[in-house]
mmCIF file of C-alpha atoms in Angstrom:
data_model
loop_
_atom_site.group_PDB
_atom_site.id
_atom_site.type_symbol
_atom_site.label_atom_id
_atom_site.label_comp_id
_atom_site.label_asym_id
_atom_site.label_seq_id
_atom_site.Cartn_x
_atom_site.Cartn_y
_atom_site.Cartn_z
ATOM 1 C CA UNK A 1 172.405 85.875 118.566
ATOM 2 C CA UNK A 2 170.201 82.840 118.556
ATOM 3 C CA UNK A 3 167.616 81.768 116.000
ATOM 4 C CA UNK A 4 163.849 81.137 117.406
ATOM 5 C CA UNK A 5 162.670 80.652 114.480
ATOM 6 C CA UNK A 6 163.563 80.373 110.645
ATOM 7 C CA UNK A 7 160.772 82.509 108.308
ATOM 8 C CA UNK A 8 162.357 80.919 104.708
ATOM 9 C CA UNK A 9 166.451 81.559 103.309
ATOM 10 C CA UNK A 10 166.680 85.023 104.291
ATOM 11 C CA UNK A 11 164.392 85.735 106.955
ATOM 12 C CA UNK A 12 165.157 84.414 111.045
ATOM 13 C CA UNK A 13 162.948 85.574 113.956
ATOM 14 C CA UNK A 14 165.994 86.410 116.924
ATOM 15 C CA UNK A 15 167.022 86.545 120.126
ATOM 16 C CA UNK A 16 169.331 88.863 120.667
ATOM 17 C CA UNK A 17 172.165 89.377 123.648
ATOM 18 C CA UNK A 18 170.154 92.120 124.966
ATOM 19 C CA UNK A 19 167.519 89.177 125.285
ATOM 20 C CA UNK A 20 164.687 91.106 122.859
ATOM 21 C CA UNK A 21 162.902 89.573 120.032
ATOM 22 C CA UNK A 22 164.664 90.645 116.315
ATOM 23 C CA UNK A 23 163.989 89.955 113.054
ATOM 24 C CA UNK A 24 166.833 89.503 111.096
ATOM 25 C CA UNK A 25 167.658 89.261 107.283
ATOM 26 C CA UNK A 26 170.725 88.485 104.847
ATOM 27 C CA UNK A 27 170.611 85.939 101.981
ATOM 28 C CA UNK A 28 171.027 82.244 102.880
ATOM 29 C CA UNK A 29 170.906 83.223 106.888
ATOM 30 C CA UNK A 30 168.513 80.911 106.867
ATOM 31 C CA UNK A 31 169.722 77.691 105.407
ATOM 32 C CA UNK A 32 172.550 77.371 108.638
ATOM 33 C CA UNK A 33 169.898 78.325 111.086
ATOM 34 C CA UNK A 34 168.613 76.440 113.982
ATOM 35 C CA UNK A 35 166.258 76.840 116.494
ATOM 36 C CA UNK A 36 168.183 77.870 119.746
ATOM 37 C CA UNK A 37 171.747 78.019 117.794
ATOM 38 C CA UNK A 38 173.666 80.691 117.434
ATOM 39 C CA UNK A 39 173.674 82.761 114.103
ATOM 40 C CA UNK A 40 177.108 83.656 112.388
ATOM 41 C CA UNK A 41 177.084 87.015 112.581
ATOM 42 C CA UNK A 42 178.984 87.266 109.286
ATOM 43 C CA UNK A 43 174.983 86.372 107.844
ATOM 44 C CA UNK A 44 173.567 89.091 109.055
ATOM 45 C CA UNK A 45 172.995 92.370 106.507
ATOM 46 C CA UNK A 46 170.027 93.626 108.813
ATOM 47 C CA UNK A 47 168.458 93.515 112.007
ATOM 48 C CA UNK A 48 165.102 94.738 112.681
ATOM 49 C CA UNK A 49 164.167 96.109 116.114
ATOM 50 C CA UNK A 50 159.946 95.202 116.545
ATOM 51 C CA UNK A 51 158.824 98.622 118.392
ATOM 52 C CA UNK A 52 155.814 100.126 119.347
ATOM 53 C CA UNK A 53 154.159 97.255 120.707
ATOM 54 C CA UNK A 54 154.303 95.357 117.533
ATOM 55 C CA UNK A 55 154.424 91.898 117.708
ATOM 56 C CA UNK A 56 157.704 89.658 116.112
ATOM 57 C CA UNK A 57 156.240 86.962 114.665
ATOM 58 C CA UNK A 58 153.750 88.844 112.551
ATOM 59 C CA UNK A 59 156.718 91.686 111.619
ATOM 60 C CA UNK A 60 158.967 88.248 110.721
ATOM 61 C CA UNK A 61 155.953 86.959 108.467
ATOM 62 C CA UNK A 62 155.250 90.544 107.364
ATOM 63 C CA UNK A 63 159.618 90.632 106.049
ATOM 64 C CA UNK A 64 159.328 87.161 104.807
ATOM 65 C CA UNK A 65 156.981 88.002 101.857
ATOM 66 C CA UNK A 66 158.967 91.056 100.198
ATOM 67 C CA UNK A 67 161.194 89.490 97.863
ATOM 68 C CA UNK A 68 164.328 88.961 98.329
ATOM 69 C CA UNK A 69 166.056 91.052 96.403
ATOM 70 C CA UNK A 70 163.535 94.077 96.581
ATOM 71 C CA UNK A 71 164.417 93.982 100.093
ATOM 72 C CA UNK A 72 168.117 94.298 100.009
ATOM 73 C CA UNK A 73 168.149 97.014 97.830
ATOM 74 C CA UNK A 74 165.789 98.542 99.948
ATOM 75 C CA UNK A 75 167.911 97.766 103.016
ATOM 76 C CA UNK A 76 170.840 98.909 100.881
ATOM 77 C CA UNK A 77 169.663 101.890 99.779
ATOM 78 C CA UNK A 78 168.782 103.218 103.320
ATOM 79 C CA UNK A 79 172.045 102.744 104.382
ATOM 80 C CA UNK A 80 173.688 104.507 101.544
ATOM 81 C CA UNK A 81 172.416 107.741 102.266
ATOM 82 C CA UNK A 82 172.167 107.920 106.026
ATOM 83 C CA UNK A 83 168.381 107.212 106.386
ATOM 84 C CA UNK A 84 168.968 103.967 108.129
ATOM 85 C CA UNK A 85 171.648 102.155 109.538
ATOM 86 C CA UNK A 86 172.284 98.409 110.124
ATOM 87 C CA UNK A 87 169.850 98.324 112.593
ATOM 88 C CA UNK A 88 166.635 100.043 112.670
ATOM 89 C CA UNK A 89 164.061 99.946 115.062
ATOM 90 C CA UNK A 90 161.555 101.148 112.889
ATOM 91 C CA UNK A 91 161.152 98.150 110.742
ATOM 92 C CA UNK A 92 158.193 99.633 109.510
ATOM 93 C CA UNK A 93 159.631 102.005 106.948
ATOM 94 C CA UNK A 94 161.792 99.466 105.120
ATOM 95 C CA UNK A 95 158.630 97.516 104.886
ATOM 96 C CA UNK A 96 156.759 99.906 103.539
ATOM 97 C CA UNK A 97 159.381 101.539 101.259
ATOM 98 C CA UNK A 98 159.996 97.783 100.018
ATOM 99 C CA UNK A 99 156.696 96.914 99.393
ATOM 100 C CA UNK A 100 156.146 99.857 96.993
ATOM 101 C CA UNK A 101 159.378 99.822 95.529
ATOM 102 C CA UNK A 102 157.808 96.185 94.582
ATOM 103 C CA UNK A 103 154.316 97.014 93.265
ATOM 104 C CA UNK A 104 156.508 100.590 91.072
ATOM 105 C CA UNK A 105 158.735 97.648 89.562
ATOM 106 C CA UNK A 106 156.478 96.019 88.991
ATOM 107 C CA UNK A 107 154.143 98.835 87.178
ATOM 108 C CA UNK A 108 157.681 99.911 85.572
ATOM 109 C CA UNK A 109 158.093 95.832 84.016
ATOM 110 C CA UNK A 110 154.513 96.241 82.364
ATOM 111 C CA UNK A 111 155.343 100.256 80.971
ATOM 112 C CA UNK A 112 152.670 101.719 83.248
ATOM 113 C CA UNK A 113 153.416 105.093 84.529
ATOM 114 C CA UNK A 114 151.776 106.742 87.254
ATOM 115 C CA UNK A 115 151.176 110.786 88.295
ATOM 116 C CA UNK A 116 151.015 111.416 92.237
ATOM 117 C CA UNK A 117 148.577 114.167 92.462
ATOM 118 C CA UNK A 118 150.056 115.701 95.379
ATOM 119 C CA UNK A 119 153.901 116.075 94.104
ATOM 120 C CA UNK A 120 153.874 119.377 93.952
ATOM 121 C CA UNK A 121 152.908 119.645 97.741
ATOM 122 C CA UNK A 122 155.523 116.926 98.992
ATOM 123 C CA UNK A 123 158.117 119.236 97.080
ATOM 124 C CA UNK A 124 156.842 122.540 99.408
ATOM 125 C CA UNK A 125 155.852 121.059 102.671
ATOM 126 C CA UNK A 126 158.675 117.815 102.999
ATOM 127 C CA UNK A 127 161.405 119.086 101.395
ATOM 128 C CA UNK A 128 163.657 117.541 103.554
ATOM 129 C CA UNK A 129 162.055 114.688 103.359
ATOM 130 C CA UNK A 130 161.499 115.075 99.307
ATOM 131 C CA UNK A 131 165.368 115.786 99.061
ATOM 132 C CA UNK A 132 165.952 112.213 100.801
ATOM 133 C CA UNK A 133 163.437 110.909 98.779
ATOM 134 C CA UNK A 134 165.470 111.508 95.802
ATOM 135 C CA UNK A 135 168.268 110.520 97.420
ATOM 136 C CA UNK A 136 167.029 107.322 98.299
ATOM 137 C CA UNK A 137 165.384 106.934 94.685
ATOM 138 C CA UNK A 138 168.797 106.767 92.913
ATOM 139 C CA UNK A 139 170.413 104.238 95.136
ATOM 140 C CA UNK A 140 167.931 101.880 95.070
ATOM 141 C CA UNK A 141 168.282 102.461 90.838
ATOM 142 C CA UNK A 142 171.380 101.310 91.631
ATOM 143 C CA UNK A 143 170.486 98.163 92.961
ATOM 144 C CA UNK A 144 167.119 97.050 90.983
ATOM 145 C CA UNK A 145 166.246 96.692 87.169
ATOM 146 C CA UNK A 146 164.327 98.527 85.106
ATOM 147 C CA UNK A 147 165.248 101.593 86.597
ATOM 148 C CA UNK A 148 162.330 104.184 88.796
ATOM 149 C CA UNK A 149 160.726 106.998 87.365
ATOM 150 C CA UNK A 150 161.641 109.994 89.581
ATOM 151 C CA UNK A 151 158.013 110.454 89.842
ATOM 152 C CA UNK A 152 158.232 107.352 92.556
ATOM 153 C CA UNK A 153 160.412 110.219 95.501
ATOM 154 C CA UNK A 154 156.820 112.223 95.750
ATOM 155 C CA UNK A 155 155.333 108.282 97.676
ATOM 156 C CA UNK A 156 158.954 107.578 98.783
ATOM 157 C CA UNK A 157 158.778 110.869 100.224
ATOM 158 C CA UNK A 158 155.389 110.284 102.249
ATOM 159 C CA UNK A 159 156.717 107.422 103.445
ATOM 160 C CA UNK A 160 159.959 108.676 105.129
ATOM 161 C CA UNK A 161 157.009 111.823 106.802
ATOM 162 C CA UNK A 162 154.691 108.821 108.090
ATOM 163 C CA UNK A 163 157.735 107.256 109.857
ATOM 164 C CA UNK A 164 157.276 109.659 112.007
ATOM 165 C CA UNK A 165 153.895 108.679 113.294
ATOM 166 C CA UNK A 166 152.482 105.639 115.002
ATOM 167 C CA UNK A 167 150.414 104.467 112.722
ATOM 168 C CA UNK A 168 151.858 102.230 109.888
ATOM 169 C CA UNK A 169 149.511 103.622 106.680
ATOM 170 C CA UNK A 170 149.906 106.533 105.000
ATOM 171 C CA UNK A 171 146.449 107.493 105.654
ATOM 172 C CA UNK A 172 147.149 109.785 108.444
ATOM 173 C CA UNK A 173 150.304 111.478 106.780
ATOM 174 C CA UNK A 174 148.007 112.292 103.814
ATOM 175 C CA UNK A 175 145.139 114.217 106.055
ATOM 176 C CA UNK A 176 147.883 116.202 107.734
ATOM 177 C CA UNK A 177 149.033 117.644 103.916
ATOM 178 C CA UNK A 178 145.991 118.081 103.379
ATOM 179 C CA UNK A 179 144.681 119.600 106.271
ATOM 180 C CA UNK A 180 148.648 121.849 106.229
ATOM 181 C CA UNK A 181 147.059 123.349 102.976
ATOM 182 C CA UNK A 182 143.902 124.441 104.194
ATOM 183 C CA UNK A 183 145.801 126.368 107.038
ATOM 184 C CA UNK A 184 147.955 127.734 105.081
ATOM 185 C CA UNK A 185 145.194 129.083 102.892
ATOM 186 C CA UNK A 186 143.137 129.903 105.577
ATOM 187 C CA UNK A 187 145.992 132.512 106.399
ATOM 188 C CA UNK A 188 146.249 133.643 102.905
ATOM 189 C CA UNK A 189 142.583 134.411 103.055
ATOM 190 C CA UNK A 190 142.257 136.265 105.724
ATOM 191 C CA UNK A 191 145.330 138.137 105.607
ATOM 192 C CA UNK A 192 145.717 138.843 102.171
ATOM 193 C CA UNK A 193 149.204 138.129 101.475
ATOM 194 C CA UNK A 194 150.399 135.350 99.464
ATOM 195 C CA UNK A 195 153.711 134.414 101.332
ATOM 196 C CA UNK A 196 156.555 132.048 99.976
ATOM 197 C CA UNK A 197 155.813 128.327 101.682
ATOM 198 C CA UNK A 198 159.580 128.231 100.860
ATOM 199 C CA UNK A 199 159.747 131.296 103.463
ATOM 200 C CA UNK A 200 161.269 130.545 106.659
ATOM 201 C CA UNK A 201 158.287 132.114 108.969
ATOM 202 C CA UNK A 202 156.260 129.653 106.673
ATOM 203 C CA UNK A 203 158.557 126.495 107.191
ATOM 204 C CA UNK A 204 159.024 126.999 110.680
ATOM 205 C CA UNK A 205 154.862 126.808 110.612
ATOM 206 C CA UNK A 206 154.585 123.990 108.930
ATOM 207 C CA UNK A 207 157.736 122.398 111.075
ATOM 208 C CA UNK A 208 155.378 123.245 113.813
ATOM 209 C CA UNK A 209 151.973 121.528 113.030
ATOM 210 C CA UNK A 210 153.211 118.809 111.646
ATOM 211 C CA UNK A 211 155.114 118.109 115.550
ATOM 212 C CA UNK A 212 151.380 119.306 116.249
ATOM 213 C CA UNK A 213 149.694 116.147 113.780
ATOM 214 C CA UNK A 214 153.040 113.652 115.942
ATOM 215 C CA UNK A 215 151.774 115.154 119.473
ATOM 216 C CA UNK A 216 147.552 114.253 118.472
ATOM 217 C CA UNK A 217 148.564 111.141 117.240
ATOM 218 C CA UNK A 218 150.958 110.214 120.204
ATOM 219 C CA UNK A 219 148.334 111.830 122.572
ATOM 220 C CA UNK A 220 150.313 114.302 124.044
ATOM 221 C CA UNK A 221 148.943 117.479 123.000
ATOM 222 C CA UNK A 222 150.823 120.618 125.392
ATOM 223 C CA UNK A 223 148.913 121.130 128.644
ATOM 224 C CA UNK A 224 145.482 121.456 128.668
ATOM 225 C CA UNK A 225 145.528 124.337 130.999
ATOM 226 C CA UNK A 226 146.778 127.556 129.197
ATOM 227 C CA UNK A 227 150.733 128.674 130.634
ATOM 228 C CA UNK A 228 151.498 131.755 131.572
ATOM 229 C CA UNK A 229 153.542 131.857 128.087
ATOM 230 C CA UNK A 230 150.425 130.894 126.259
ATOM 231 C CA UNK A 231 148.424 133.712 128.016
ATOM 232 C CA UNK A 232 150.761 136.166 126.946
ATOM 233 C CA UNK A 233 150.873 135.213 123.423
ATOM 234 C CA UNK A 234 147.252 135.488 123.075
ATOM 235 C CA UNK A 235 147.144 138.805 124.567
ATOM 236 C CA UNK A 236 149.797 139.703 122.419
ATOM 237 C CA UNK A 237 148.717 138.350 119.361
ATOM 238 C CA UNK A 238 144.831 138.724 119.754
ATOM 239 C CA UNK A 239 144.356 138.534 115.517
ATOM 240 C CA UNK A 240 147.043 135.419 115.226
ATOM 241 C CA UNK A 241 145.005 134.155 118.220
ATOM 242 C CA UNK A 242 141.389 134.336 116.067
ATOM 243 C CA UNK A 243 143.314 132.836 113.322
ATOM 244 C CA UNK A 244 144.422 130.163 115.416
ATOM 245 C CA UNK A 245 141.279 129.549 116.986
ATOM 246 C CA UNK A 246 140.240 128.840 113.065
ATOM 247 C CA UNK A 247 142.875 126.957 112.652
ATOM 248 C CA UNK A 248 142.125 125.014 115.432
ATOM 249 C CA UNK A 249 138.905 123.784 114.628
ATOM 250 C CA UNK A 250 140.158 123.017 111.068
ATOM 251 C CA UNK A 251 141.882 120.324 113.091
ATOM 252 C CA UNK A 252 138.784 119.530 114.673
ATOM 253 C CA UNK A 253 136.457 118.474 112.858
ATOM 254 C CA UNK A 254 138.756 116.845 109.964
ATOM 255 C CA UNK A 255 140.670 115.076 112.644
ATOM 256 C CA UNK A 256 138.013 114.808 115.775
ATOM 257 C CA UNK A 257 140.798 116.469 118.362
ATOM 258 C CA UNK A 258 140.090 119.516 120.550
ATOM 259 C CA UNK A 259 143.444 121.182 120.426
ATOM 260 C CA UNK A 260 144.581 122.177 123.734
ATOM 261 C CA UNK A 261 144.543 126.227 124.756
ATOM 262 C CA UNK A 262 148.208 126.631 124.504
ATOM 263 C CA UNK A 263 148.883 124.450 121.229
ATOM 264 C CA UNK A 264 146.177 127.440 119.804
ATOM 265 C CA UNK A 265 148.573 129.899 121.497
ATOM 266 C CA UNK A 266 151.384 128.400 120.484
ATOM 267 C CA UNK A 267 149.924 127.980 116.275
ATOM 268 C CA UNK A 268 149.506 131.460 117.395
ATOM 269 C CA UNK A 269 152.822 132.646 117.443
ATOM 270 C CA UNK A 270 153.972 130.982 114.326
ATOM 271 C CA UNK A 271 150.543 132.410 112.746
ATOM 272 C CA UNK A 272 152.080 135.686 113.741
ATOM 273 C CA UNK A 273 155.670 135.034 112.650
ATOM 274 C CA UNK A 274 154.280 133.867 109.274
ATOM 275 C CA UNK A 275 151.592 137.240 108.643
ATOM 276 C CA UNK A 276 154.880 139.786 110.427
ATOM 277 C CA UNK A 277 157.585 138.007 108.040
ATOM 278 C CA UNK A 278 155.276 138.514 105.348
ATOM 279 C CA UNK A 279 154.678 142.057 106.062
ATOM 280 C CA UNK A 280 158.819 143.023 106.405
ATOM 281 C CA UNK A 281 159.638 141.339 102.601
ATOM 282 C CA UNK A 282 156.447 143.319 101.291
ATOM 283 C CA UNK A 283 158.190 146.473 102.467
#
């Protein structure tokens, strides 16, 4: 790996063996790095590989602006809990988490505590990410002082959810969270049932909607013309289809995106499963 640009003592823009530009970090790595010269592998702690067309120079400058101690704590913690390896193709995740942790540490040092209003929703809708966030927070707390309150896990979970999208900020994730809550409320009201968000069918519905949001964000919805399977779903579950069309209207109003016929059909399938499971449990 050869150095292209030294950002500071701990961050270097480099070219790897695949001839791609990467950002490498490590304590004191910039001291010995020289443009065009090989970087000592022993000094490399983390490799960030710019993805989604992100500019390596701009990303390297962002990395260089973050406190080395905070970035190092986050990098180590992400690795310890198995979220990220030594090489990251999602550098914005580490940067977003490090930026949040820097702010949280500053607030903690000044005795400021904040409550996250979405805590209950995050715990329910993103149970896997929330569990990961708790482990991540505990790992980070092993490397920072003062120690951070468990409430910070809510924000970390949202960053983990957001890592699945192209967008670099949390605005889309906040919107998605609100829309999922709105969808579940519509199903509850329409069918007059209070199903558990923790049930398997509800979990499948939430997972499906999350991937629907990914497809919307990446402009990769299921085929526009209704497939044979989609038609079969609509014929078999007419009431669930009407509910799914109402949910599609919510998506269109909130995101300005019209859902394809197949997307509506698969929403109907998950609505039908969720309501049938709720009926079965009630019986």
